[in-house]
PDB file of C-alpha atoms in Angstrom:
ATOM      1  CA  MET A   1      25.720-126.553  30.885  1.00 42.00           C
ATOM      2  CA  THR A   2      25.411-126.061  33.420  1.00 42.00           C
ATOM      3  CA  LEU A   3      24.871-126.079  36.394  1.00 40.00           C
ATOM      4  CA  LYS A   4      24.766-122.806  36.592  1.00 40.00           C
ATOM      5  CA  ASN A   5      24.873-121.149  40.305  1.00 45.00           C
ATOM      6  CA  LEU A   6      27.913-122.883  41.574  1.00 44.00           C
ATOM      7  CA  LEU A   7      29.737-119.582  41.410  1.00 42.00           C
ATOM      8  CA  THR A   8      27.628-118.023  44.139  1.00 42.00           C
ATOM      9  CA  ALA A   9      28.261-120.884  46.463  1.00 42.00           C
ATOM     10  CA  GLY A  10      31.974-120.762  45.931  1.00 44.00           C
ATOM     11  CA  ILE A  11      32.319-117.066  46.486  1.00 40.00           C
ATOM     12  CA  LEU A  12      29.921-117.036  49.399  1.00 42.00           C
ATOM     13  CA  ALA A  13      31.570-119.871  51.245  1.00 42.00           C
ATOM     14  CA  ALA A  14      34.995-118.444  50.605  1.00 43.00           C
ATOM     15  CA  THR A  15      33.934-115.033  51.822  1.00 41.00           C
ATOM     16  CA  LEU A  16      32.659-116.571  55.028  1.00 42.00           C
ATOM     17  CA  SER A  17      35.897-118.424  55.621  1.00 42.00           C
ATOM     18  CA  SER A  18      38.379-115.795  54.518  1.00 42.00           C
ATOM     19  CA  GLY A  19      36.907-112.488  55.630  1.00 42.00           C
ATOM     20  CA  ALA A  20      38.092-111.058  52.341  1.00 43.00           C
ATOM     21  CA  ALA A  21      37.184-107.558  51.242  1.00 45.00           C
ATOM     22  CA  PHE A  22      33.890-108.538  49.631  1.00 44.00           C
ATOM     23  CA  ALA A  23      31.708-107.056  52.385  1.00 53.00           C
ATOM     24  CA  ALA A  24      29.098-105.075  50.463  1.00 65.00           C
ATOM     25  CA  PRO A  25      26.557-106.657  48.123  1.00 66.00           C
ATOM     26  CA  ALA A  26      28.068-106.675  44.665  1.00 77.00           C
ATOM     27  CA  ASN A  27      27.375-107.928  41.176  1.00 82.00           C
ATOM     28  CA  TYR A  28      29.951-110.320  39.779  1.00 79.00           C
ATOM     29  CA  THR A  29      30.870-111.144  36.212  1.00 85.00           C
ATOM     30  CA  ILE A  30      31.857-114.661  35.215  1.00 86.00           C
ATOM     31  CA  ASP A  31      35.150-114.873  33.354  1.00 88.00           C
ATOM     32  CA  THR A  32      34.036-117.224  30.591  1.00 90.00           C
ATOM     33  CA  ALA A  33      37.584-117.503  29.242  1.00 91.00           C
ATOM     34  CA  HIS A  34      38.545-119.286  32.461  1.00 91.00           C
ATOM     35  CA  THR A  35      35.328-121.169  33.151  1.00 90.00           C
ATOM     36  CA  SER A  36      34.641-124.785  32.213  1.00 91.00           C
ATOM     37  CA  ALA A  37      31.487-126.919  32.335  1.00 94.00           C
ATOM     38  CA  VAL A  38      32.315-130.582  31.746  1.00 96.00           C
ATOM     39  CA  PHE A  39      30.563-133.926  32.103  1.00 98.00           C
ATOM     40  CA  ASN A  40      31.234-137.631  31.787  1.00 98.00           C
ATOM     41  CA  ILE A  41      29.085-140.706  31.314  1.00 98.00           C
ATOM     42  CA  ASN A  42      29.567-144.455  31.039  1.00 97.00           C
ATOM     43  CA  HIS A  43      29.521-145.747  27.468  1.00 96.00           C
ATOM     44  CA  LEU A  44      28.245-149.320  27.192  1.00 96.00           C
ATOM     45  CA  GLY A  45      30.377-150.390  30.144  1.00 95.00           C
ATOM     46  CA  PHE A  46      33.511-150.181  28.016  1.00 97.00           C
ATOM     47  CA  SER A  47      34.656-146.617  28.627  1.00 97.00           C
ATOM     48  CA  THR A  48      33.836-143.231  30.085  1.00 97.00           C
ATOM     49  CA  MET A  49      32.984-140.525  27.576  1.00 97.00           C
ATOM     50  CA  PHE A  50      33.894-136.914  28.403  1.00 98.00           C
ATOM     51  CA  GLY A  51      32.337-133.746  27.033  1.00 98.00           C
ATOM     52  CA  ARG A  52      32.070-130.040  27.677  1.00 97.00           C
ATOM     53  CA  PHE A  53      30.002-126.968  26.888  1.00 97.00           C
ATOM     54  CA  GLY A  54      31.783-124.102  25.193  1.00 94.00           C
ATOM     55  CA  LYS A  55      29.318-121.251  25.750  1.00 96.00           C
ATOM     56  CA  MET A  56      27.778-120.072  29.007  1.00 94.00           C
ATOM     57  CA  ASP A  57      26.879-116.926  30.894  1.00 91.00           C
ATOM     58  CA  GLY A  58      25.576-116.016  34.301  1.00 81.00           C
ATOM     59  CA  THR A  59      24.797-113.408  36.917  1.00 76.00           C
ATOM     60  CA  LEU A  60      25.812-113.297  40.561  1.00 73.00           C
ATOM     61  CA  VAL A  61      24.793-111.021  43.408  1.00 69.00           C
ATOM     62  CA  LEU A  62      26.952-111.564  46.484  1.00 63.00           C
ATOM     63  CA  ASP A  63      25.943-110.295  49.924  1.00 61.00           C
ATOM     64  CA  ALA A  64      28.694-111.379  52.306  1.00 51.00           C
ATOM     65  CA  ASP A  65      26.815-110.054  55.335  1.00 56.00           C
ATOM     66  CA  ASN A  66      23.549-111.810  54.437  1.00 55.00           C
ATOM     67  CA  ILE A  67      24.374-114.994  52.596  1.00 48.00           C
ATOM     68  CA  GLU A  68      20.673-115.836  52.241  1.00 58.00           C
ATOM     69  CA  ASN A  69      20.289-112.781  50.032  1.00 67.00           C
ATOM     70  CA  SER A  70      22.976-113.873  47.578  1.00 65.00           C
ATOM     71  CA  SER A  71      22.042-115.552  44.341  1.00 71.00           C
ATOM     72  CA  ILE A  72      23.369-116.866  41.067  1.00 77.00           C
ATOM     73  CA  GLN A  73      21.839-117.821  37.764  1.00 82.00           C
ATOM     74  CA  MET A  74      23.733-119.562  34.988  1.00 88.00           C
ATOM     75  CA  VAL A  75      22.787-120.295  31.413  1.00 94.00           C
ATOM     76  CA  ILE A  76      24.573-122.905  29.285  1.00 96.00           C
ATOM     77  CA  ASP A  77      24.172-123.074  25.512  1.00 98.00           C
ATOM     78  CA  THR A  78      23.297-126.705  24.723  1.00 98.00           C
ATOM     79  CA  GLU A  79      24.282-126.207  21.078  1.00 98.00           C
ATOM     80  CA  SER A  80      27.854-125.700  22.308  1.00 98.00           C
ATOM     81  CA  VAL A  81      28.206-129.286  23.569  1.00 98.00           C
ATOM     82  CA  THR A  82      31.313-131.004  22.284  1.00 98.00           C
ATOM     83  CA  THR A  83      33.020-134.338  22.803  1.00 97.00           C
ATOM     84  CA  PHE A  84      35.595-133.595  20.096  1.00 96.00           C
ATOM     85  CA  HIS A  85      33.907-136.062  17.737  1.00 97.00           C
ATOM     86  CA  GLU A  86      31.744-134.343  15.113  1.00 97.00           C
ATOM     87  CA  LYS A  87      29.272-137.145  14.401  1.00 98.00           C
ATOM     88  CA  ARG A  88      28.673-137.826  18.102  1.00 97.00           C
ATOM     89  CA  ASP A  89      28.296-134.110  18.825  1.00 98.00           C
ATOM     90  CA  GLU A  90      25.600-133.840  16.155  1.00 98.00           C
ATOM     91  CA  HIS A  91      23.783-136.760  17.790  1.00 98.00           C
ATOM     92  CA  LEU A  92      24.060-135.123  21.219  1.00 98.00           C
ATOM     93  CA  ARG A  93      22.418-131.968  19.834  1.00 98.00           C
ATOM     94  CA  SER A  94      19.558-134.024  18.353  1.00 98.00           C
ATOM     95  CA  PRO A  95      16.200-134.798  20.008  1.00 98.00           C
ATOM     96  CA  ASP A  96      17.702-138.070  21.320  1.00 98.00           C
ATOM     97  CA  PHE A  97      19.752-136.078  23.825  1.00 98.00           C
ATOM     98  CA  PHE A  98      19.888-132.279  24.338  1.00 98.00           C
ATOM     99  CA  ASN A  99      17.430-131.395  21.551  1.00 98.00           C
ATOM    100  CA  ALA A 100      19.283-128.114  21.119  1.00 98.00           C
ATOM    101  CA  ALA A 101      16.985-126.842  18.371  1.00 98.00           C
ATOM    102  CA  GLU A 102      14.017-126.818  20.763  1.00 98.00           C
ATOM    103  CA  PHE A 103      15.833-126.388  24.098  1.00 98.00           C
ATOM    104  CA  SER A 104      18.796-124.159  23.338  1.00 97.00           C
ATOM    105  CA  GLU A 105      19.543-123.416  26.989  1.00 97.00           C
ATOM    106  CA  MET A 106      20.169-125.349  30.166  1.00 97.00           C
ATOM    107  CA  THR A 107      19.854-123.243  33.307  1.00 96.00           C
ATOM    108  CA  PHE A 108      20.770-123.453  36.972  1.00 93.00           C
ATOM    109  CA  GLU A 109      19.420-121.208  39.720  1.00 93.00           C
ATOM    110  CA  SER A 110      20.731-121.436  43.263  1.00 90.00           C
ATOM    111  CA  SER A 111      18.366-121.909  46.187  1.00 91.00           C
ATOM    112  CA  LYS A 112      20.584-122.657  49.220  1.00 86.00           C
ATOM    113  CA  ILE A 113      24.225-122.652  50.240  1.00 80.00           C
ATOM    114  CA  THR A 114      25.510-124.557  53.265  1.00 84.00           C
ATOM    115  CA  LYS A 115      29.071-124.172  54.504  1.00 82.00           C
ATOM    116  CA  THR A 116      30.635-127.545  55.366  1.00 88.00           C
ATOM    117  CA  GLY A 117      34.261-126.594  56.080  1.00 84.00           C
ATOM    118  CA  ASP A 118      36.864-123.861  55.729  1.00 80.00           C
ATOM    119  CA  ASN A 119      36.976-124.243  51.943  1.00 82.00           C
ATOM    120  CA  THR A 120      33.954-126.422  51.219  1.00 83.00           C
ATOM    121  CA  ALA A 121      30.192-126.023  50.895  1.00 84.00           C
ATOM    122  CA  THR A 122      27.156-127.616  49.360  1.00 87.00           C
ATOM    123  CA  LEU A 123      25.200-125.743  46.733  1.00 88.00           C
ATOM    124  CA  GLU A 124      21.540-126.515  46.160  1.00 91.00           C
ATOM    125  CA  GLY A 125      19.565-125.262  43.224  1.00 94.00           C
ATOM    126  CA  ASP A 126      17.242-126.006  40.341  1.00 96.00           C
ATOM    127  CA  LEU A 127      18.574-127.373  37.079  1.00 97.00           C
ATOM    128  CA  THR A 128      16.376-127.016  34.006  1.00 98.00           C
ATOM    129  CA  LEU A 129      17.152-129.312  31.094  1.00 98.00           C
ATOM    130  CA  LEU A 130      14.843-130.244  28.203  1.00 98.00           C
ATOM    131  CA  GLY A 131      12.174-128.077  29.809  1.00 97.00           C
ATOM    132  CA  VAL A 132      12.214-130.151  33.019  1.00 98.00           C
ATOM    133  CA  THR A 133      13.303-128.586  36.323  1.00 98.00           C
ATOM    134  CA  LYS A 134      14.755-130.727  39.112  1.00 98.00           C
ATOM    135  CA  PRO A 135      16.652-129.931  42.324  1.00 97.00           C
ATOM    136  CA  VAL A 136      20.368-130.749  42.366  1.00 96.00           C
ATOM    137  CA  VAL A 137      23.048-130.659  45.060  1.00 95.00           C
ATOM    138  CA  LEU A 138      26.690-129.979  44.236  1.00 93.00           C
ATOM    139  CA  ASP A 139      29.826-130.292  46.351  1.00 93.00           C
ATOM    140  CA  MET A 140      32.057-127.267  46.168  1.00 84.00           C
ATOM    141  CA  ILE A 141      35.701-126.503  46.853  1.00 83.00           C
ATOM    142  CA  ILE A 142      36.908-122.925  47.187  1.00 79.00           C
ATOM    143  CA  ASN A 143      40.088-122.712  45.129  1.00 83.00           C
ATOM    144  CA  LYS A 144      41.130-119.136  45.836  1.00 81.00           C
ATOM    145  CA  ILE A 145      39.714-115.760  46.827  1.00 76.00           C
ATOM    146  CA  GLY A 146      41.950-112.724  46.547  1.00 80.00           C
ATOM    147  CA  PRO A 147      43.675-110.293  44.225  1.00 86.00           C
ATOM    148  CA  HIS A 148      44.493-111.396  40.695  1.00 89.00           C
ATOM    149  CA  PRO A 149      48.294-111.776  40.477  1.00 92.00           C
ATOM    150  CA  PHE A 150      48.508-109.649  37.300  1.00 92.00           C
ATOM    151  CA  THR A 151      45.703-107.082  37.540  1.00 90.00           C
ATOM    152  CA  LYS A 152      45.473-106.978  41.377  1.00 90.00           C
ATOM    153  CA  ALA A 153      41.680-106.846  41.003  1.00 86.00           C
ATOM    154  CA  PRO A 154      39.544-109.008  43.363  1.00 80.00           C
ATOM    155  CA  MET A 155      38.899-112.502  42.006  1.00 80.00           C
ATOM    156  CA  ALA A 156      37.156-115.665  43.157  1.00 79.00           C
ATOM    157  CA  GLY A 157      37.510-119.195  41.869  1.00 80.00           C
ATOM    158  CA  PHE A 158      36.042-122.558  42.783  1.00 82.00           C
ATOM    159  CA  SER A 159      35.274-126.062  41.593  1.00 84.00           C
ATOM    160  CA  ALA A 160      31.906-127.764  42.045  1.00 87.00           C
ATOM    161  CA  SER A 161      30.788-131.255  41.160  1.00 95.00           C
ATOM    162  CA  GLY A 162      27.823-133.577  41.418  1.00 96.00           C
ATOM    163  CA  THR A 163      25.818-136.264  39.677  1.00 97.00           C
ATOM    164  CA  ILE A 164      22.409-136.204  38.014  1.00 97.00           C
ATOM    165  CA  LYS A 165      20.254-138.864  36.378  1.00 98.00           C
ATOM    166  CA  ARG A 166      19.542-137.831  32.818  1.00 98.00           C
ATOM    167  CA  SER A 167      16.358-139.901  32.802  1.00 98.00           C
ATOM    168  CA  ASP A 168      14.951-137.539  35.462  1.00 98.00           C
ATOM    169  CA  PHE A 169      14.939-134.866  32.745  1.00 98.00           C
ATOM    170  CA  GLY A 170      13.411-137.088  30.058  1.00 97.00           C
ATOM    171  CA  MET A 171      16.704-137.941  28.342  1.00 98.00           C
ATOM    172  CA  GLY A 172      16.248-141.685  27.979  1.00 97.00           C
ATOM    173  CA  TYR A 173      18.001-142.555  24.739  1.00 97.00           C
ATOM    174  CA  GLY A 174      20.169-145.679  24.963  1.00 96.00           C
ATOM    175  CA  LEU A 175      19.275-146.630  28.526  1.00 97.00           C
ATOM    176  CA  PRO A 176      20.503-148.716  30.214  1.00 94.00           C
ATOM    177  CA  ALA A 177      23.444-149.445  27.889  1.00 96.00           C
ATOM    178  CA  ILE A 178      24.496-145.813  27.917  1.00 97.00           C
ATOM    179  CA  GLY A 179      24.714-144.690  31.530  1.00 97.00           C
ATOM    180  CA  ASP A 180      21.932-142.871  33.312  1.00 98.00           C
ATOM    181  CA  GLU A 181      24.185-141.122  35.812  1.00 98.00           C
ATOM    182  CA  VAL A 182      26.043-138.108  34.470  1.00 98.00           C
ATOM    183  CA  ALA A 183      28.909-136.628  36.458  1.00 98.00           C
ATOM    184  CA  LEU A 184      29.092-132.836  36.250  1.00 96.00           C
ATOM    185  CA  ARG A 185      31.953-130.477  37.077  1.00 95.00           C
ATOM    186  CA  LEU A 186      32.067-126.704  36.919  1.00 90.00           C
ATOM    187  CA  ASP A 187      35.214-124.628  37.406  1.00 90.00           C
ATOM    188  CA  LEU A 188      34.628-120.886  37.545  1.00 85.00           C
ATOM    189  CA  GLU A 189      36.460-117.616  37.932  1.00 85.00           C
ATOM    190  CA  ALA A 190      34.607-114.355  38.578  1.00 83.00           C
ATOM    191  CA  ALA A 191      35.244-110.750  39.531  1.00 84.00           C
ATOM    192  CA  PRO A 192      33.112-107.849  40.818  1.00 86.00           C
ATOM    193  CA  GLU A 193      31.648-105.741  38.026  1.00 83.00           C
TER     194      GLU A 193
END
């Protein structure tokens, strides 16, 4: 869900700040077992509802020497949305919200990464939801870059967050009672292929 390209920003910014051994351009694989895409939204002013997407995939090409040449694309399966409430999840998959039957994927493609601190950056990219593409900006924190403690293989992990207006993508059901602003968070782990 997406939301999908945060990984590049995290690894790129971390590589810049750490000088880790990620010098040559390399393809990275997202560890989906340790990756989460979550969201929350105001519900009628009474509470905040939380949800997540269970299925996603993505590709990353990292060029530590030429950050502008690095890129990431992520794909989130909208059918995999869950709020741990079956009836609500069915409604979220319906045409009122994600319309998963017609738009089975939500995608994110990075366009720019700007380092803002030793372990922080902003990630800009295009989010496509319900067939509508809009630019989004996410704040990123580099959690860790280095060898995996068990396998000793290179790993990168980060957290990224931001807010979108669902109405910008044509998702207007329940407005304004159900919030328009949706908070997004993506936590990713990845390793070179």
